[in-house]
Short mmCIF file of C-alpha atoms and ligand atoms in Angstrom, two decimals:
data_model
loop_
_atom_site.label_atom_id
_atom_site.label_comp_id
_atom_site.label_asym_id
_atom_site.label_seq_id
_atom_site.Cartn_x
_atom_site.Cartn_y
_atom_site.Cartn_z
CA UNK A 80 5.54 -3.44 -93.38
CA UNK A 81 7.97 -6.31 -93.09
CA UNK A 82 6.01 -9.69 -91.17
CA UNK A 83 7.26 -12.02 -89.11
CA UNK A 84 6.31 -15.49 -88.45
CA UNK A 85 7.26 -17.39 -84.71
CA UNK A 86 6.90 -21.28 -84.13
CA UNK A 87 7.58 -22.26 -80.26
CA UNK A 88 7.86 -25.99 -79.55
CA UNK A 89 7.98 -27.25 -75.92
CA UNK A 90 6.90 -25.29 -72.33
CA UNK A 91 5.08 -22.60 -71.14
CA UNK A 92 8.31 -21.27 -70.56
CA UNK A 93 8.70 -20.91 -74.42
CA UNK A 94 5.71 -20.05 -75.33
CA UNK A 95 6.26 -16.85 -72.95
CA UNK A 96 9.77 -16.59 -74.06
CA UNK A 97 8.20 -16.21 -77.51
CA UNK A 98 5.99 -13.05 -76.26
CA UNK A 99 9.63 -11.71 -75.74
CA UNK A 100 10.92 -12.64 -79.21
CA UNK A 101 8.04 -11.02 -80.57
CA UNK A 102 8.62 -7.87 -78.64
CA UNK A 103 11.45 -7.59 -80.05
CA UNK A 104 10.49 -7.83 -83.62
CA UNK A 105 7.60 -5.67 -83.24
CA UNK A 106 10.39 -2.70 -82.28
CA UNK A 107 11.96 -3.63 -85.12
CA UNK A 108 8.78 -2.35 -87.19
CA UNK A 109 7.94 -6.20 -88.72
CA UNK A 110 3.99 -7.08 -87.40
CA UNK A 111 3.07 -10.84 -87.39
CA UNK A 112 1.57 -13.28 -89.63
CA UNK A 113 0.61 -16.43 -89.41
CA UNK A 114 1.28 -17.62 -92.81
CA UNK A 115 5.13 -18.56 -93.03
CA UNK A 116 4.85 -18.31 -97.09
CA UNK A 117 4.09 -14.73 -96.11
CA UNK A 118 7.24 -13.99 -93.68
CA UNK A 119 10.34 -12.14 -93.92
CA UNK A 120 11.67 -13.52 -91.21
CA UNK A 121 10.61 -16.78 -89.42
CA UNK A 122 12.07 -17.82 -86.09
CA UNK A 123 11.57 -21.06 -84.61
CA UNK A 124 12.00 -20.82 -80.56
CA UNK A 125 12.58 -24.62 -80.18
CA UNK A 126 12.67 -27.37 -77.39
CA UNK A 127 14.67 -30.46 -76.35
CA UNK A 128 13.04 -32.28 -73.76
CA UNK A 129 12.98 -35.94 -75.86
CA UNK A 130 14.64 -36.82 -78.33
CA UNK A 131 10.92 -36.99 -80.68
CA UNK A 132 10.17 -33.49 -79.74
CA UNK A 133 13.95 -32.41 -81.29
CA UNK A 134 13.58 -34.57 -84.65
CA UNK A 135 10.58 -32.95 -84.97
CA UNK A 136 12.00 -29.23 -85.31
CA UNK A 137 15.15 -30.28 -87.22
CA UNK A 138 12.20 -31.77 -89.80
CA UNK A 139 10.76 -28.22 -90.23
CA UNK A 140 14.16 -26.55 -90.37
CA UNK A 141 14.79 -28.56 -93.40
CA UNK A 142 11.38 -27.50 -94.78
CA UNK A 143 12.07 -24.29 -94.29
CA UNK A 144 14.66 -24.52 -97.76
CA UNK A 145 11.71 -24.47 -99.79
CA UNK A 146 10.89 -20.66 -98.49
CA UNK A 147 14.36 -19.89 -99.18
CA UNK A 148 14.44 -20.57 -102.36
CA UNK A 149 10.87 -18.87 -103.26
CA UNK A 150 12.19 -15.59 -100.56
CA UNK A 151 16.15 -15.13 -100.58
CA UNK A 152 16.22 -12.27 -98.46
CA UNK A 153 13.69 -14.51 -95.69
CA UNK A 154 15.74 -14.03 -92.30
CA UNK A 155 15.61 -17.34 -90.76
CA UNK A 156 16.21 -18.04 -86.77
CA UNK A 157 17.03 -20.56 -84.27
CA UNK A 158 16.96 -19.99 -80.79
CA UNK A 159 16.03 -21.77 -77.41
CA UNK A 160 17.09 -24.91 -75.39
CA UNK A 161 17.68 -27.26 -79.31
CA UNK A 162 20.50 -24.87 -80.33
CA UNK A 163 21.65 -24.08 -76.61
CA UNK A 164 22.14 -27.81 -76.30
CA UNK A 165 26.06 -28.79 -76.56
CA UNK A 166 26.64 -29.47 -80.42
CA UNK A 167 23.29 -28.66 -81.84
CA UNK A 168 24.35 -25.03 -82.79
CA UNK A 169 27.12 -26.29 -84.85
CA UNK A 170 24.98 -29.19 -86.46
CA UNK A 171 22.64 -26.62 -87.36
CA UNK A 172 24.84 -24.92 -89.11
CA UNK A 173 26.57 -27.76 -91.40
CA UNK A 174 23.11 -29.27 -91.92
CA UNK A 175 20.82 -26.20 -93.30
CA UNK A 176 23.46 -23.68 -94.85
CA UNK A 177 20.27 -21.69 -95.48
CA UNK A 178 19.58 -20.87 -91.50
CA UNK A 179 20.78 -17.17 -90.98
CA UNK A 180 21.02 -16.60 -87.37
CA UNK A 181 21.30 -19.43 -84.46
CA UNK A 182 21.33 -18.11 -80.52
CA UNK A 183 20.83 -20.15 -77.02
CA UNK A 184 18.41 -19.22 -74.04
CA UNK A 185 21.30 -17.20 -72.54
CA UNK A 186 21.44 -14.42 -75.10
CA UNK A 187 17.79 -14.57 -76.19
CA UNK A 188 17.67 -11.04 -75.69
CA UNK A 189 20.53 -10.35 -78.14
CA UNK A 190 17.91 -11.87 -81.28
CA UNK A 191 17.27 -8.01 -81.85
CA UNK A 192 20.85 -6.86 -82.26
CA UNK A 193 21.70 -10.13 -84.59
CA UNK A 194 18.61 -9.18 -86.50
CA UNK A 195 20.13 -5.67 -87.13
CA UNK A 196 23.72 -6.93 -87.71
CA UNK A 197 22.69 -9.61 -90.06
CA UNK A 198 20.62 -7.03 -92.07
CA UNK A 199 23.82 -5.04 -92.68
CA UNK A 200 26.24 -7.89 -93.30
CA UNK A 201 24.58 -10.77 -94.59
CA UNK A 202 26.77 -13.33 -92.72
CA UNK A 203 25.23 -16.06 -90.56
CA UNK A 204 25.23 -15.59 -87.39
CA UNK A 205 26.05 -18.65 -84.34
CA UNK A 206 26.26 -17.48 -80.96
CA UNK A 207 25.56 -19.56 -78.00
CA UNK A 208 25.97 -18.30 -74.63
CA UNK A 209 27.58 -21.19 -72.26
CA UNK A 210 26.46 -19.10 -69.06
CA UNK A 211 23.47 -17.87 -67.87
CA UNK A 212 23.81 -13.80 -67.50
CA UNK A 213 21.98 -11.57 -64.66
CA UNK A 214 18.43 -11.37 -64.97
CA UNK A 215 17.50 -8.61 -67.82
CA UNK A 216 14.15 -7.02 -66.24
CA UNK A 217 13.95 -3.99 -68.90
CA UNK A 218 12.45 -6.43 -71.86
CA UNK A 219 9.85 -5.86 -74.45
CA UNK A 220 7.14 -8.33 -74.96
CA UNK A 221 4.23 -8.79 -77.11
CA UNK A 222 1.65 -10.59 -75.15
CA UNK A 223 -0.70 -13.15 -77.20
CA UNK A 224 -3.83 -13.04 -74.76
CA UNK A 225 -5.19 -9.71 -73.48
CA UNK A 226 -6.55 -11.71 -70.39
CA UNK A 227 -4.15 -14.70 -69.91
CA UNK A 228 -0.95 -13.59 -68.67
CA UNK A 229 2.83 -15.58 -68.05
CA UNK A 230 4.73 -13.89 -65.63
CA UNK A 231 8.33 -15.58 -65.07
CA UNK A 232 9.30 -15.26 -61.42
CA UNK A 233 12.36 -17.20 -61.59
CA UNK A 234 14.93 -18.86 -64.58
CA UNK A 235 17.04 -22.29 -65.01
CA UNK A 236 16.75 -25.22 -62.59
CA UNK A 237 19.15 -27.08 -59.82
CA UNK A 238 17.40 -30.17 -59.37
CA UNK A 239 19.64 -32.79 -61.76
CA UNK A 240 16.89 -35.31 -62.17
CA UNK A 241 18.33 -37.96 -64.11
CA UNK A 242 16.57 -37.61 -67.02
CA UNK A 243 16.00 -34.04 -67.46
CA UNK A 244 18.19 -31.82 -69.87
CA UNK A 245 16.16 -28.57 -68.68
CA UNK A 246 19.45 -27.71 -66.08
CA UNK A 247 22.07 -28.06 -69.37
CA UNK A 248 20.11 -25.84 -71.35
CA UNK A 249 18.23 -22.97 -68.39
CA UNK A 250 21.62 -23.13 -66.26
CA UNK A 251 21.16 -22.45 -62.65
CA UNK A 252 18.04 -21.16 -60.49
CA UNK A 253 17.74 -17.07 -60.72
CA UNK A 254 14.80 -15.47 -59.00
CA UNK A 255 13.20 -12.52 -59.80
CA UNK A 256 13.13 -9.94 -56.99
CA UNK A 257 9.33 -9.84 -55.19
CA UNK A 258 9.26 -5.94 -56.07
CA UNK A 259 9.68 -6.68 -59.87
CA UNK A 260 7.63 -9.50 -60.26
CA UNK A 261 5.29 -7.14 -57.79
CA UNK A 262 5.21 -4.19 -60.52
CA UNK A 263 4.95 -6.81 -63.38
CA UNK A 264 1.99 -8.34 -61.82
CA UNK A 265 0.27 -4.89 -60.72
CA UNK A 266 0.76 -3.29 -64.33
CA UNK A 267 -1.03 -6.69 -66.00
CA UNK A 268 -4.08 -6.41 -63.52
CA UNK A 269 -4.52 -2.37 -64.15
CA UNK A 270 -4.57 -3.41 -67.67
CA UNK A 271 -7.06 -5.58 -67.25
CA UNK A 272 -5.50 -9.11 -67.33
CA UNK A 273 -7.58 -11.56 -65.30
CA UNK A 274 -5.42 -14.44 -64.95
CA UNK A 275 -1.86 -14.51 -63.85
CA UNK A 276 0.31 -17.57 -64.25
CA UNK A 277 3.55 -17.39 -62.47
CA UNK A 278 6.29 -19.18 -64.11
CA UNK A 279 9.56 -21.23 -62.89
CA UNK A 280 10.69 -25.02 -63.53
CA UNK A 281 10.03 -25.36 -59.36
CA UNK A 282 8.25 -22.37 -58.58
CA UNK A 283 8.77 -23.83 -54.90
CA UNK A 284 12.42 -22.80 -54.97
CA UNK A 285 11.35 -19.26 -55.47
CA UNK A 286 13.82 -17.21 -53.78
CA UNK A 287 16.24 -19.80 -52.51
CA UNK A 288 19.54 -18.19 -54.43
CA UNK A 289 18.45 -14.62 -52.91
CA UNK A 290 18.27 -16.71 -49.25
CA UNK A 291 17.27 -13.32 -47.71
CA UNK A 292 14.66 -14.92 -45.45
CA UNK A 293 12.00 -12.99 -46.83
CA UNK A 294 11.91 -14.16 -50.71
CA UNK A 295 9.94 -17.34 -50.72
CA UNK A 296 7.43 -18.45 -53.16
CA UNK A 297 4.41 -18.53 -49.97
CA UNK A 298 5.72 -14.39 -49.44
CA UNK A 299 5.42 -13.67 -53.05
CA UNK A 300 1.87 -15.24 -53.60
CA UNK A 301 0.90 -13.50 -50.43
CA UNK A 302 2.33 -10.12 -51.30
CA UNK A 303 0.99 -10.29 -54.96
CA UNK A 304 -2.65 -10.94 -53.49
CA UNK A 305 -2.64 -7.59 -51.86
CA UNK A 306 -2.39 -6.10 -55.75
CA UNK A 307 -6.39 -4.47 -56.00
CA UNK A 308 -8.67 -5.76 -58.77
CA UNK A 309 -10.52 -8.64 -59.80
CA UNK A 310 -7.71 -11.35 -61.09
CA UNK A 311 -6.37 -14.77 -60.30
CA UNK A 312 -3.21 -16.46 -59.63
CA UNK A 313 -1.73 -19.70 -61.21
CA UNK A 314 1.20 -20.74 -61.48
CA UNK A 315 4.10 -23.80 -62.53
CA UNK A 316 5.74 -26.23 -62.27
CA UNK A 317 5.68 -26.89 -58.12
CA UNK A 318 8.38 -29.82 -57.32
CA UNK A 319 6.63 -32.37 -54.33
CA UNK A 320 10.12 -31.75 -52.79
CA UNK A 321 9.87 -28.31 -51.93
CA UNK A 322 6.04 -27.75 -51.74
CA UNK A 323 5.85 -26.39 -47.77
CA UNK A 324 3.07 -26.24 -45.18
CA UNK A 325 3.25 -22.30 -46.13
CA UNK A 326 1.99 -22.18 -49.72
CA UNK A 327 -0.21 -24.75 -49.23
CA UNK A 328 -1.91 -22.74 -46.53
CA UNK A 329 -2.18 -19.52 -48.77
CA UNK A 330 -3.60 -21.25 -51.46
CA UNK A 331 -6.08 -22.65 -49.37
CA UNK A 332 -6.85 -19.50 -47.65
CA UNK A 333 -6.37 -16.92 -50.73
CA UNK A 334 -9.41 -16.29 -52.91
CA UNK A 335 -7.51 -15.06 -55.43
CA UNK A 336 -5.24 -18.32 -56.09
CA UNK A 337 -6.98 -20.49 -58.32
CA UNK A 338 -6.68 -23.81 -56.51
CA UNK A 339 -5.15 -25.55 -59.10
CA UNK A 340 -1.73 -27.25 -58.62
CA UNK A 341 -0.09 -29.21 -61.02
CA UNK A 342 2.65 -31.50 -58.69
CA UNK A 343 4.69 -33.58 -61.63
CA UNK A 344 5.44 -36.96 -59.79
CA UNK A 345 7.26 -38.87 -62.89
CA UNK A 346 6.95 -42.49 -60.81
CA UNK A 347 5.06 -44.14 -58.40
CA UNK A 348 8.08 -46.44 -57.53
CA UNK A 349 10.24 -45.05 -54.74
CA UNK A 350 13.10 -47.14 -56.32
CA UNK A 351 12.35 -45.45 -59.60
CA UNK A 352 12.05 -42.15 -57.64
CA UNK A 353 15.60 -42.48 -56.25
CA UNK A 354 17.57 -43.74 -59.78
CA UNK A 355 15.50 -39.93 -61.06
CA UNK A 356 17.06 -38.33 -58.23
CA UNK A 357 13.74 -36.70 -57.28
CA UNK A 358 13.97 -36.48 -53.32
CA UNK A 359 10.96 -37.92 -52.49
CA UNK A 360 9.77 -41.71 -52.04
CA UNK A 361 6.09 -42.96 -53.13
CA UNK A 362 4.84 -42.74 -49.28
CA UNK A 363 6.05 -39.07 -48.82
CA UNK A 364 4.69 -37.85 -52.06
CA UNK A 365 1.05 -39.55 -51.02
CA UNK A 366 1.39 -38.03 -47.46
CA UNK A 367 1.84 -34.87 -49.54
CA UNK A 368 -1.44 -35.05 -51.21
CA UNK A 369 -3.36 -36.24 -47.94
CA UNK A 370 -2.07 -33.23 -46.67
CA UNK A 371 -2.70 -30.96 -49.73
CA UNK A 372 -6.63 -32.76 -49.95
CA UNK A 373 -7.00 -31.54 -46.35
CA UNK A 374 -6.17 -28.32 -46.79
CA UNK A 375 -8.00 -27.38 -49.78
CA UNK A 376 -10.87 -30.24 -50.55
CA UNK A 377 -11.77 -28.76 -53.81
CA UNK A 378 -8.02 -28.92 -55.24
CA UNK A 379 -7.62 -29.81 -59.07
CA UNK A 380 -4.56 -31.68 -59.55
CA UNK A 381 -2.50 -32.79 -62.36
CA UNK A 382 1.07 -34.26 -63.06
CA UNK A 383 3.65 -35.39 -65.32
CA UNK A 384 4.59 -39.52 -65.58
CA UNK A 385 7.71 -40.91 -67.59
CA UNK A 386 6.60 -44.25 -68.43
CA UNK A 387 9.83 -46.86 -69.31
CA UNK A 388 12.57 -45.24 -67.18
CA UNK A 389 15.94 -47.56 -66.98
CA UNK A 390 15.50 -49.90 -64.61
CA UNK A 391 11.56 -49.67 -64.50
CA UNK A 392 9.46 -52.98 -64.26
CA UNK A 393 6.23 -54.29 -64.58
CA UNK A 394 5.97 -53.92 -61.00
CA UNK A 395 7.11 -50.17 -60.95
CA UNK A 396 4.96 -49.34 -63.45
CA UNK A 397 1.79 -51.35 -61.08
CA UNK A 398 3.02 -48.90 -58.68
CA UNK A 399 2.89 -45.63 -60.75
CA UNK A 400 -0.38 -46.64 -61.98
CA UNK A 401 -2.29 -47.37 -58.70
CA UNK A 402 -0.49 -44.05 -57.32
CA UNK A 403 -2.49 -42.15 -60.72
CA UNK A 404 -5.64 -44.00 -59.32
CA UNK A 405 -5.32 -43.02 -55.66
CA UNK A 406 -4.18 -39.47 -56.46
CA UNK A 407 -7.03 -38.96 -58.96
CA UNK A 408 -5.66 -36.43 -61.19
CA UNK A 409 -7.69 -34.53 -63.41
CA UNK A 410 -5.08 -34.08 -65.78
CA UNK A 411 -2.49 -36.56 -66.33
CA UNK A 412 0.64 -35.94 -69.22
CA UNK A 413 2.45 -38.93 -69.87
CA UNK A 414 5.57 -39.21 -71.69
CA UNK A 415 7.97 -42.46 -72.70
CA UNK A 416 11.36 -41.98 -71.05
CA UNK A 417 13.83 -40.38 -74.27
CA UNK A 418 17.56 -40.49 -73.43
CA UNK A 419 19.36 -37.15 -73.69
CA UNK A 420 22.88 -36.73 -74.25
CA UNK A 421 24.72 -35.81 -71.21
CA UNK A 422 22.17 -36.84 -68.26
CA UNK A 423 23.22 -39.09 -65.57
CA UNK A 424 20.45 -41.64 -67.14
CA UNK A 425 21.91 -41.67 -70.50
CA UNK A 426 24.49 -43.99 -69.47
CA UNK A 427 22.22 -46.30 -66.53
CA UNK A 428 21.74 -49.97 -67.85
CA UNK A 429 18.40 -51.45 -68.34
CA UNK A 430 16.85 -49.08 -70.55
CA UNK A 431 13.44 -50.41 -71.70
CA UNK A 432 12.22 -51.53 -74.82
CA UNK A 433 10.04 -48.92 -76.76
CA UNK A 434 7.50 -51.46 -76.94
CA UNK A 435 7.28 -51.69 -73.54
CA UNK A 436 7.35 -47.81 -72.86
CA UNK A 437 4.45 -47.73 -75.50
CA UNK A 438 2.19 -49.87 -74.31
CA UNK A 439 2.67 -48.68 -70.74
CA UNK A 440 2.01 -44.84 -71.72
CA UNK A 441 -1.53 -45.40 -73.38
CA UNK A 442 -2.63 -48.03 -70.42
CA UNK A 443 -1.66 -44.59 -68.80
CA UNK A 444 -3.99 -42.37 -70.83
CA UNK A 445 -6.92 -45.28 -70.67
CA UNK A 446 -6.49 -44.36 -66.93
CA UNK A 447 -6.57 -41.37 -67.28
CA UNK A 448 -9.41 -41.03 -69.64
CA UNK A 449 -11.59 -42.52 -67.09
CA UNK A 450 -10.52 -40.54 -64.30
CA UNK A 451 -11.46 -37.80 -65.86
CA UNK A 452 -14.82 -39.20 -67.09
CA UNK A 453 -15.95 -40.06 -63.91
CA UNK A 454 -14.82 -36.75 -62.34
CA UNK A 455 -17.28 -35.07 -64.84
CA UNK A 456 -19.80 -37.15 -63.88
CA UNK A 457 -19.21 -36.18 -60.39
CA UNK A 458 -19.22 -32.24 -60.74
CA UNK A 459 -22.81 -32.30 -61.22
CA UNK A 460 -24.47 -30.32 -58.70
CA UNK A 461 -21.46 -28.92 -57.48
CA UNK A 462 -20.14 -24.99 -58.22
CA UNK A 463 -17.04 -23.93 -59.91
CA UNK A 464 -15.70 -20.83 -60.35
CA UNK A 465 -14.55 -19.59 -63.97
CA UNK A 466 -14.78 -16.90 -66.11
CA UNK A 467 -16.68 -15.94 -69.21
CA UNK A 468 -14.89 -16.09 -71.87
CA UNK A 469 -17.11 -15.46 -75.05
CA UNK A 470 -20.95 -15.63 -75.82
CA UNK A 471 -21.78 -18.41 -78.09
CA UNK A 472 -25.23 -17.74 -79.04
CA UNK A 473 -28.08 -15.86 -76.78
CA UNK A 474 -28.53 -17.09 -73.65
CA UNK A 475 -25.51 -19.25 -73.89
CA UNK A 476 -21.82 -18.30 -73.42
CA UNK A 477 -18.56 -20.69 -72.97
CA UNK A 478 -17.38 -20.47 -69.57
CA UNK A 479 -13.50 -21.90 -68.75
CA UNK A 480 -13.12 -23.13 -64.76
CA UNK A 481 -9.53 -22.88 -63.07
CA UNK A 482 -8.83 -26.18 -63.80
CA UNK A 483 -9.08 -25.56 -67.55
CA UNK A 484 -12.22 -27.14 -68.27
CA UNK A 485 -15.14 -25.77 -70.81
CA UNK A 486 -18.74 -25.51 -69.25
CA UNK A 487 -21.19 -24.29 -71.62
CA UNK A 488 -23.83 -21.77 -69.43
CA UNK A 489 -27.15 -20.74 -69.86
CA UNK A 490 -27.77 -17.75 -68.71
CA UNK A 491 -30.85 -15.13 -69.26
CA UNK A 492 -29.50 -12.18 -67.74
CA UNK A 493 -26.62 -11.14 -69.68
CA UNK A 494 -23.10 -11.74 -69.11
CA UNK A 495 -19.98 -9.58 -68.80
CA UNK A 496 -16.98 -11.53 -71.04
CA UNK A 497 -13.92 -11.94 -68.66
CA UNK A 498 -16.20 -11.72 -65.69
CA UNK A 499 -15.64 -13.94 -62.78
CA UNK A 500 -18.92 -16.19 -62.00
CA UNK A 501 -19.40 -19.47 -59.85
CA UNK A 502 -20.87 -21.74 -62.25
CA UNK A 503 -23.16 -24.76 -61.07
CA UNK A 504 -22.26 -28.00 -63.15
CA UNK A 505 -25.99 -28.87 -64.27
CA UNK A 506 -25.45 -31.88 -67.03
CA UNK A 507 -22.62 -33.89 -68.33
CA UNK A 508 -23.05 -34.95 -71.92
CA UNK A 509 -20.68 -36.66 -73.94
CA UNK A 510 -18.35 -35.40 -72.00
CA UNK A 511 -19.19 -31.61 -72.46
CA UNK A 512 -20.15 -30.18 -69.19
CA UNK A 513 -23.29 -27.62 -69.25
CA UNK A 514 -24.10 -25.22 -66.39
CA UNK A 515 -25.88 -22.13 -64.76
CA UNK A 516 -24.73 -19.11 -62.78
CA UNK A 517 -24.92 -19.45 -58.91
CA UNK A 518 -23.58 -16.34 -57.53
N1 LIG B 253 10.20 -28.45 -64.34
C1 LIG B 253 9.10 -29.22 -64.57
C2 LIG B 253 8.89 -29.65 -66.01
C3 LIG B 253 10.03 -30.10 -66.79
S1 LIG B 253 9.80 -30.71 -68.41
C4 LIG B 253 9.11 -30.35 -63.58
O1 LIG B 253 10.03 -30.53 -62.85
O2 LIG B 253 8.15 -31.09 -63.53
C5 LIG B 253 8.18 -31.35 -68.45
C6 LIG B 253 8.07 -32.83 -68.33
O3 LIG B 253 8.74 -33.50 -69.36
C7 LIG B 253 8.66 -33.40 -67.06
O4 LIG B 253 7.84 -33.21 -65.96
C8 LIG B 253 8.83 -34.84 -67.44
O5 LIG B 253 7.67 -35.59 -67.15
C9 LIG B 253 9.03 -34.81 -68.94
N2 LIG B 253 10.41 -35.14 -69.28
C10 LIG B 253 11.54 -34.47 -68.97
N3 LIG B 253 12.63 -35.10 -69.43
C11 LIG B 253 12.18 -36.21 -70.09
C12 LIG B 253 12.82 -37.28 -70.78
N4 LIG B 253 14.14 -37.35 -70.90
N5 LIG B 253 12.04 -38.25 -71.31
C13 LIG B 253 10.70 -38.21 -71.19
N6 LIG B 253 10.05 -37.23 -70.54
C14 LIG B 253 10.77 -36.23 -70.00
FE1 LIG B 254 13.91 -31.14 -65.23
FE2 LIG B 254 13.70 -31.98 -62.75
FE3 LIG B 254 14.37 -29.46 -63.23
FE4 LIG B 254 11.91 -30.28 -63.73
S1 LIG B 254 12.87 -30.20 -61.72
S2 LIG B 254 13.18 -29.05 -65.07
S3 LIG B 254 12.20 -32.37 -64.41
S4 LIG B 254 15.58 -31.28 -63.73
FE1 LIG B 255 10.75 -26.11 -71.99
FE2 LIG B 255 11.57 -27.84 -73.79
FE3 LIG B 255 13.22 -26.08 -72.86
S1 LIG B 255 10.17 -28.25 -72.16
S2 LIG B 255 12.54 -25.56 -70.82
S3 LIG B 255 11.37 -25.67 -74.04
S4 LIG B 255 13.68 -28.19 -73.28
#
């Protein structure tokens, strides 16, 4: 059998698109490995958030020449939001003549006919959609975890924040209808998936394009909790903008929604807030997460900061750093701003030394750190739930909370794997947490 070999750079987003890609190989009879010496085909799904990130993947495009020359019938592909960006398709092209096929997020679906076509012709193959098409809901996908699943709900993004090239390269918002993601979500559970993660760049826009009345994101999570059997529901990425009164109160009522919400705030500066075009100032976010802390006192939290935005000062950055302290995240990703071609920032004034951008991003993750250190320290004595996720030795099994953390648990009685238990945080050492059942 012919093997395949798939690297995904970037989001969640392409890491499930990837599940799709491999779908689509495995109905074209090739079966994985994870050696790319080993491949017949290799296809990287690839990312452009910053500018690092796309260097990055053009650096192991060029090493994949060497695998050419050992392989000259290796397939080689390019797809996602790099070669859907304006230009990169065609740079692609001049720059590694031994790349066979290059496609865009739009026609991801197409890899499978380009695969066939290039087998019978041998010549390379560049397509890039410009438009998003209608939502394709008959796709194959090979799923990576038997317990973890990605469900999209909804595709592209309207929001235009300054920075972001996510809108030029996902095109507009497209929701899912409730009864598909419904039947998507009811087949995973009967197959025994546990977790769910719904997926959408602002899951809190759910439905908004449809603007039936009844296809919101609090409707959906309500209707997909009525689904029988023993799961949970995550999901991402939930803009502060559009995060209403309604899904905070089914979180905080449903069982089955792991509370868990990961609220991105990129700046603590309401000045810095506005030049992003994020629709929210530093008061209303806070208010936000009074609110949020009220509702569900046990919430785990986490968010995304761009350190060095145009414009931002020492004093901006003071403010995004006390807002990390007051908030309290347990998991805080940091990145230094990274122009991109075509955003409105690209072209703002001001833009801040990397020097600067660097030395505010790790006094970020120092913070961070000992948030997070400190939080340990304070989960002792308190429950959890999680879920079993392997036995590590007798008595002892690794156990993974909501929020993503390990506990290791001692246990006598034995343990079902991808059972649901409430897990009491006994001991925090070096910052591995240990704990028992308490059911
Ligand atoms: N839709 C999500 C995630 C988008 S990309 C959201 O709205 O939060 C993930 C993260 O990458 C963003 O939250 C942001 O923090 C970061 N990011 C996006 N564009 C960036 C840029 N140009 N430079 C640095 N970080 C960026
Ligand atoms: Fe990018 Fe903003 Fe859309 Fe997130 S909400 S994908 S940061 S434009
Ligand atoms: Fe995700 Fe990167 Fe595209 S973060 S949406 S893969 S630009």
């Amino acid at each position: 059998m012919q093997k395949y070999y798939i690297k995904t750079f970037g989001c969640q987003m392409n890491v499930h698109d990837s599940e799709k890609i491999a779908g689509m190989l495995k109905s074209l009879e090739y079966e994985e490995t994870n050696k790319k010496e080993q491949a017949d085909i290799i296809v990287f799904n690839t990312c452009c958030i910053r500018d690092g990130v796309e260097q990055k993947i053009f650096g192991n495009i060029g090493d994949l020449k060497r695998l050419k020359k050992q392989n000259p019938n290796l397939i080689i592909a390019i797809c996602g939001c790099l070669s859907q960006q304006n230009g990169r398709a065609e740079v692609i092209k001049q720059k590694f003549p031994f790349v066979s096929i290059v496609l865009g997020t739009h026609n991801l679906n197409e890899l499978k006919n380009y695969i066939v076509k290039f087998k019978q012709t041998h010549k390379r193959i560049f397509d890039v959609w410009e438009k998003e098409k209608a939502i394709d809901e008959n796709v194959e996908m090979f799923r990576t975890s038997n317990y973890n699943a990605w469900v999209n709900i909804m595709y592209g993004c309207n929001n235009f924040c300054t920075y972001c090239i996510v809108p030029y390269v996902r095109g507009r918002e497209r929701s899912r209808k409730m009864e598909d993601v419904y039947s998507e979500v009811e087949s995973l559970v009967n197959n025994g998936y546990k977790y769910i993660t719904l997926l959408g760049q602002n899951v809190n826009s759910y439905g908004n394009d449809i603007n039936d009345g009844k296809t919101t994101f609090a409707n959906l999570l309500k209707l997909l909790t009525t689904i029988k059997g023993d799961f949970r529901i995550k999901f991402m990425t939930s803009h502060p903008k559009d995060l209403n009164d309604d899904v905070i109160n089914v979180i905080a009522t449903e069982p089955k929604i792991c509370n868990t919400i990961h609220l991105p705030v990129q700046s603590g500066s309401t000045k810095i807030l506005k030049l992003m075009n994020r629709n929210y100032s530093r008061e209303q976010y806070l208010n936000l997460i009074k609110k949020i802390k009220q509702a569900i006192p046990d919430v785990y939290l986490s968010t995304d900061i761009i350190v060095g935005f145009p414009n931002e000062t020492e004093e901006d950055f003071l403010y995004t750093y006390t807002l990390i302290k007051e908030v309290n995240y347990g998991g805080v990703f940091a990145f230094m701003y990274s122009k991109r071609t075509g955003t409105v920032a690209e072209k703002m004034e001001n833009q801040i030394d990397e020097k600067i951008k660097n030395e505010r991003v790790n006094k970020i993750l120092k913070l961070s750190k000992s948030l997070i250190k400190q939080q340990n320290k304070e989960m002792c004595g308190k429950t959890f739930e999680g879920i079993i996720e392997k036995e590590l030795e007798n008595n002892k099994y690794l156990a993974v909370l909501h929020s993503g953390k390990n506990v290791i648990v001692e246990s006598e009685n034995s343990l079902p794997i991808l059972s649901f238990q409430n897990i009491k945080i006994t001991n925090n050492e070096a910052s591995q947490l240990f704990g028992v059942i308490n059911n």
